[in-house]
Amino acid sequence: MKRIKARLAAQLAGLTLTALCLAPMAGAAAEKVRVVELFTSQGCSSCPPADAFLAELAERDDLVALAYHVDYWDYLGWRDRLGSPENSARQRGYAQKFDSSVYTPQMVINGRTHVVGSKRPAVLTALESETSEAVDVTITEDGNSLAIDIGSAVGDAKDAHVVLVYYEPRKRVTIGAGENSGRTIEYRNIVTEYRTIGMWHGKATRLEMPMSEIAKWGSNCAVLLQSVDKAGRPGPILGAARAGS
């Protein structure tokens, strides 16, 4: 059995939810939530430094780094084939919560704050200054199924969406037009699909789904345990984990 452990959480269709009574680990050190979501575009001349920085963050084992390519810069002359209207909609939801404008490159830290993605010191400071304790999330794969175990609530945390995010680990793209014309960029952890697969209400919970469903979208995925308001806007991420490369 291959056991993959991380801190953070996610979504998808066709799985079973089972409430579990799990005892906390004695003496376990509290972990902080560390999720970085980059909103980027191949059509944005300011984005390549942030893309390169995300590639560095993607190598870290203590965080989940994801790149959401947006589609609203396509009119500048180059269609970002990694982009989607769904990614743009997710960013607009954050903008409404943050009462900010939509821009690229934007890095959202733990669903709680946002920073210009190319400003390395500001991003690292935001990561280190985030003190929210993570709800424990574990992904276990046995060849036939993928099990997501979510721990009990930490503090006041409760009622969150379990979001399953599929991503492509890396892709090298030569850009043929627009602001980055002629550049070849290697992108990392490119989000290709995300879905809410269930709810968490503060109790230890297991979600299990067949690997045949996972394989439809690729073997690399992350789980985000995220608060979402009644309007569907994403909020604080309470925990997370990733599986695959």
Short mmCIF file of C-alpha atoms in Angstrom, two decimals:
data_model
loop_
_atom_site.label_atom_id
_atom_site.label_comp_id
_atom_site.label_asym_id
_atom_site.label_seq_id
_atom_site.Cartn_x
_atom_site.Cartn_y
_atom_site.Cartn_z
CA MET A 1 0.00 0.00 0.00
CA LYS A 2 1.34 3.35 -0.98
CA ARG A 3 0.67 5.96 1.70
CA ILE A 4 0.96 9.61 0.83
CA LYS A 5 0.85 12.13 3.68
CA ALA A 6 0.46 15.92 3.49
CA ARG A 7 -1.42 18.80 5.07
CA LEU A 8 -4.42 20.18 3.10
CA ALA A 9 -7.78 18.95 1.18
CA ALA A 10 -10.30 18.40 -2.02
CA GLN A 11 -13.26 17.33 -4.45
CA LEU A 12 -14.77 14.79 -7.00
CA ALA A 13 -17.71 12.59 -8.08
CA GLY A 14 -18.73 9.05 -7.16
CA LEU A 15 -17.28 8.46 -3.71
CA THR A 16 -18.47 7.29 -0.31
CA LEU A 17 -18.27 9.29 2.90
CA THR A 18 -17.81 7.48 6.20
CA ALA A 19 -17.58 9.23 9.56
CA LEU A 20 -14.73 7.85 11.64
CA CYS A 21 -13.74 8.24 15.27
CA LEU A 22 -10.00 8.71 15.11
CA ALA A 23 -7.86 9.34 18.18
CA PRO A 24 -5.41 12.27 17.92
CA MET A 25 -1.72 11.41 17.84
CA ALA A 26 -0.16 12.04 21.21
CA GLY A 27 2.61 14.57 21.13
CA ALA A 28 2.15 15.37 17.42
CA ALA A 29 3.42 18.81 16.48
CA ALA A 30 0.85 21.22 15.07
CA GLU A 31 1.28 21.88 11.35
CA LYS A 32 0.43 25.11 9.59
CA VAL A 33 -1.62 25.27 6.42
CA ARG A 34 0.57 26.01 3.39
CA VAL A 35 -1.21 26.28 0.05
CA VAL A 36 -0.13 28.59 -2.78
CA GLU A 37 -2.46 29.16 -5.74
CA LEU A 38 -0.98 31.11 -8.64
CA PHE A 39 -3.30 32.76 -11.15
CA THR A 40 -1.28 33.23 -14.32
CA SER A 41 -1.47 33.46 -18.11
CA GLN A 42 0.79 32.85 -21.08
CA GLY A 43 -0.50 36.15 -22.46
CA CYS A 44 0.76 38.21 -19.50
CA SER A 45 4.28 39.65 -19.81
CA SER A 46 4.54 40.02 -16.01
CA CYS A 47 3.83 36.34 -15.34
CA PRO A 48 7.02 34.43 -16.30
CA PRO A 49 8.92 35.40 -13.09
CA ALA A 50 5.97 34.19 -11.00
CA ASP A 51 5.75 30.98 -13.04
CA ALA A 52 9.44 30.34 -12.33
CA PHE A 53 8.92 31.04 -8.64
CA LEU A 54 5.98 28.64 -8.47
CA ALA A 55 8.21 25.98 -10.05
CA GLU A 56 10.55 26.39 -7.07
CA LEU A 57 7.68 26.22 -4.59
CA ALA A 58 6.38 23.07 -6.30
CA GLU A 59 9.56 21.28 -5.18
CA ARG A 60 8.80 21.86 -1.52
CA ASP A 61 7.28 18.97 0.43
CA ASP A 62 5.73 21.22 3.08
CA LEU A 63 3.23 22.98 0.82
CA VAL A 64 0.80 22.50 -2.04
CA ALA A 65 1.57 24.75 -5.03
CA LEU A 66 -0.97 24.99 -7.87
CA ALA A 67 -1.13 27.08 -11.06
CA TYR A 68 -4.51 28.21 -12.41
CA HIS A 69 -4.19 29.57 -15.94
CA VAL A 70 -6.87 32.17 -16.70
CA ASP A 71 -8.38 33.03 -20.07
CA TYR A 72 -9.09 36.76 -19.90
CA TRP A 73 -5.76 37.82 -21.47
CA ASP A 74 -6.34 35.72 -24.60
CA TYR A 75 -7.50 38.80 -26.51
CA LEU A 76 -3.91 40.13 -26.49
CA GLY A 77 -3.06 37.78 -29.37
CA TRP A 78 -2.24 34.39 -27.82
CA ARG A 79 -4.74 31.87 -26.50
CA ASP A 80 -3.48 30.17 -23.37
CA ARG A 81 -4.40 26.55 -24.05
CA LEU A 82 -3.84 25.74 -20.38
CA GLY A 83 -6.40 28.36 -19.35
CA SER A 84 -10.10 27.96 -18.65
CA PRO A 85 -13.10 30.12 -17.74
CA GLU A 86 -13.49 28.02 -14.58
CA ASN A 87 -10.05 29.14 -13.37
CA SER A 88 -10.95 32.76 -14.11
CA ALA A 89 -14.20 32.32 -12.18
CA ARG A 90 -12.31 30.95 -9.16
CA GLN A 91 -10.06 34.00 -9.18
CA ARG A 92 -13.03 36.35 -9.45
CA GLY A 93 -14.55 34.62 -6.42
CA TYR A 94 -11.39 35.33 -4.45
CA ALA A 95 -11.38 38.94 -5.66
CA GLN A 96 -14.90 39.44 -4.32
CA LYS A 97 -13.91 37.97 -0.96
CA PHE A 98 -10.75 40.10 -0.80
CA ASP A 99 -12.54 43.18 -2.18
CA SER A 100 -9.74 43.50 -4.71
CA SER A 101 -9.29 43.68 -8.46
CA VAL A 102 -8.48 40.68 -10.66
CA TYR A 103 -4.85 40.65 -11.80
CA THR A 104 -1.98 38.43 -12.85
CA PRO A 105 0.31 37.15 -11.55
CA GLN A 106 -1.58 36.70 -8.29
CA MET A 107 -0.65 34.22 -5.57
CA VAL A 108 -3.35 33.38 -3.03
CA ILE A 109 -1.99 32.04 0.25
CA ASN A 110 -4.19 29.54 2.12
CA GLY A 111 -7.28 31.19 0.63
CA ARG A 112 -6.78 33.97 3.18
CA THR A 113 -4.58 36.61 1.57
CA HIS A 114 -3.14 37.52 -1.82
CA VAL A 115 0.23 38.80 -3.02
CA VAL A 116 1.72 39.75 -6.39
CA GLY A 117 3.17 36.42 -7.47
CA SER A 118 6.49 37.79 -8.69
CA LYS A 119 7.28 39.46 -5.35
CA ARG A 120 9.23 36.63 -3.78
CA PRO A 121 9.91 38.21 -0.33
CA ALA A 122 6.24 39.16 0.08
CA VAL A 123 5.08 35.64 -0.83
CA LEU A 124 7.54 33.97 1.55
CA THR A 125 6.59 36.39 4.33
CA ALA A 126 2.91 35.66 3.78
CA LEU A 127 3.59 31.93 3.99
CA GLU A 128 5.61 32.17 7.16
CA SER A 129 3.32 34.66 8.90
CA GLU A 130 0.24 32.47 8.38
CA THR A 131 -0.38 30.86 11.76
CA SER A 132 -3.57 28.88 11.10
CA GLU A 133 -3.21 25.32 12.33
CA ALA A 134 -4.02 22.73 9.67
CA VAL A 135 -6.75 20.15 9.83
CA ASP A 136 -4.95 16.88 9.12
CA VAL A 137 -5.51 15.44 5.64
CA THR A 138 -4.07 12.13 4.44
CA ILE A 139 -4.29 10.50 1.01
CA THR A 140 -3.84 6.73 0.79
CA GLU A 141 -3.68 4.78 -2.48
CA ASP A 142 -3.85 0.97 -2.64
CA GLY A 143 -4.10 0.48 -6.40
CA ASN A 144 -7.87 0.11 -6.54
CA SER A 145 -9.06 3.12 -4.59
CA LEU A 146 -7.99 6.47 -3.27
CA ALA A 147 -8.92 7.19 0.34
CA ILE A 148 -8.95 10.71 1.77
CA ASP A 149 -8.89 10.87 5.57
CA ILE A 150 -9.72 14.22 7.15
CA GLY A 151 -9.13 14.80 10.84
CA SER A 152 -11.30 16.49 13.45
CA ALA A 153 -11.79 20.24 13.62
CA VAL A 154 -8.99 22.45 14.85
CA GLY A 155 -10.24 25.47 16.81
CA ASP A 156 -13.43 26.90 15.32
CA ALA A 157 -13.01 25.20 11.94
CA LYS A 158 -16.14 23.49 10.61
CA ASP A 159 -18.32 23.08 7.53
CA ALA A 160 -15.90 23.04 4.61
CA HIS A 161 -15.95 21.76 1.06
CA VAL A 162 -13.69 18.87 0.10
CA VAL A 163 -12.27 19.94 -3.25
CA LEU A 164 -10.38 17.56 -5.50
CA VAL A 165 -7.95 19.35 -7.81
CA TYR A 166 -6.29 17.56 -10.74
CA TYR A 167 -3.07 18.97 -12.10
CA GLU A 168 -0.45 18.29 -14.76
CA PRO A 169 2.98 18.25 -13.06
CA ARG A 170 4.84 20.05 -15.84
CA LYS A 171 4.44 21.22 -19.41
CA ARG A 172 6.86 23.09 -21.67
CA VAL A 173 5.22 25.62 -23.98
CA THR A 174 6.64 27.75 -26.79
CA ILE A 175 4.52 30.90 -27.06
CA GLY A 176 3.99 32.00 -30.63
CA ALA A 177 2.31 35.40 -30.27
CA GLY A 178 1.24 38.06 -27.81
CA GLU A 179 3.28 39.70 -25.06
CA ASN A 180 5.50 36.65 -24.49
CA SER A 181 5.99 35.79 -28.16
CA GLY A 182 9.09 33.68 -28.79
CA ARG A 183 9.53 32.58 -25.19
CA THR A 184 9.57 28.94 -24.10
CA ILE A 185 8.34 28.43 -20.55
CA GLU A 186 8.06 25.31 -18.42
CA TYR A 187 4.94 25.45 -16.28
CA ARG A 188 4.44 23.41 -13.11
CA ASN A 189 1.42 21.92 -11.34
CA ILE A 190 -1.06 23.16 -13.94
CA VAL A 191 -4.66 22.77 -12.74
CA THR A 192 -6.70 20.88 -15.33
CA GLU A 193 -9.89 20.21 -13.37
CA TYR A 194 -11.32 20.75 -9.90
CA ARG A 195 -14.52 19.54 -8.30
CA THR A 196 -16.20 19.55 -4.92
CA ILE A 197 -16.65 15.94 -3.89
CA GLY A 198 -18.21 16.30 -0.46
CA MET A 199 -18.66 18.24 2.75
CA TRP A 200 -16.79 18.11 6.04
CA HIS A 201 -18.58 19.13 9.24
CA GLY A 202 -15.76 19.14 11.73
CA LYS A 203 -15.68 15.41 12.48
CA ALA A 204 -13.06 12.91 11.36
CA THR A 205 -14.21 11.72 7.94
CA ARG A 206 -13.11 9.31 5.22
CA LEU A 207 -13.91 9.73 1.52
CA GLU A 208 -13.09 6.88 -0.83
CA MET A 209 -13.23 6.72 -4.61
CA PRO A 210 -12.19 4.23 -7.28
CA MET A 211 -8.86 4.76 -9.02
CA SER A 212 -10.67 4.26 -12.31
CA GLU A 213 -12.35 7.63 -11.73
CA ILE A 214 -9.06 9.28 -10.77
CA ALA A 215 -7.40 7.88 -13.91
CA LYS A 216 -9.88 9.74 -16.13
CA TRP A 217 -8.22 13.00 -15.16
CA GLY A 218 -4.66 11.87 -14.42
CA SER A 219 -2.85 10.43 -11.44
CA ASN A 220 -1.78 13.75 -9.91
CA CYS A 221 -4.23 15.42 -7.60
CA ALA A 222 -4.51 17.57 -4.52
CA VAL A 223 -7.24 17.80 -1.90
CA LEU A 224 -8.22 21.17 -0.47
CA LEU A 225 -10.40 21.46 2.61
CA GLN A 226 -11.86 24.89 2.00
CA SER A 227 -14.51 27.12 3.49
CA VAL A 228 -16.95 28.34 0.83
CA ASP A 229 -19.67 30.93 1.42
CA LYS A 230 -23.31 30.66 0.38
CA ALA A 231 -22.54 32.51 -2.86
CA GLY A 232 -19.99 29.85 -3.77
CA ARG A 233 -16.96 32.09 -3.22
CA PRO A 234 -13.81 30.33 -1.98
CA GLY A 235 -12.49 31.23 1.47
CA PRO A 236 -9.86 30.02 3.95
CA ILE A 237 -8.22 26.68 3.26
CA LEU A 238 -8.21 24.61 6.44
CA GLY A 239 -6.05 21.72 5.30
CA ALA A 240 -4.67 20.01 2.20
CA ALA A 241 -2.69 17.15 0.71
CA ARG A 242 -1.39 16.09 -2.67
CA ALA A 243 -0.77 12.81 -4.43
CA GLY A 244 1.45 12.06 -7.41
CA SER A 245 4.47 13.97 -8.68
#
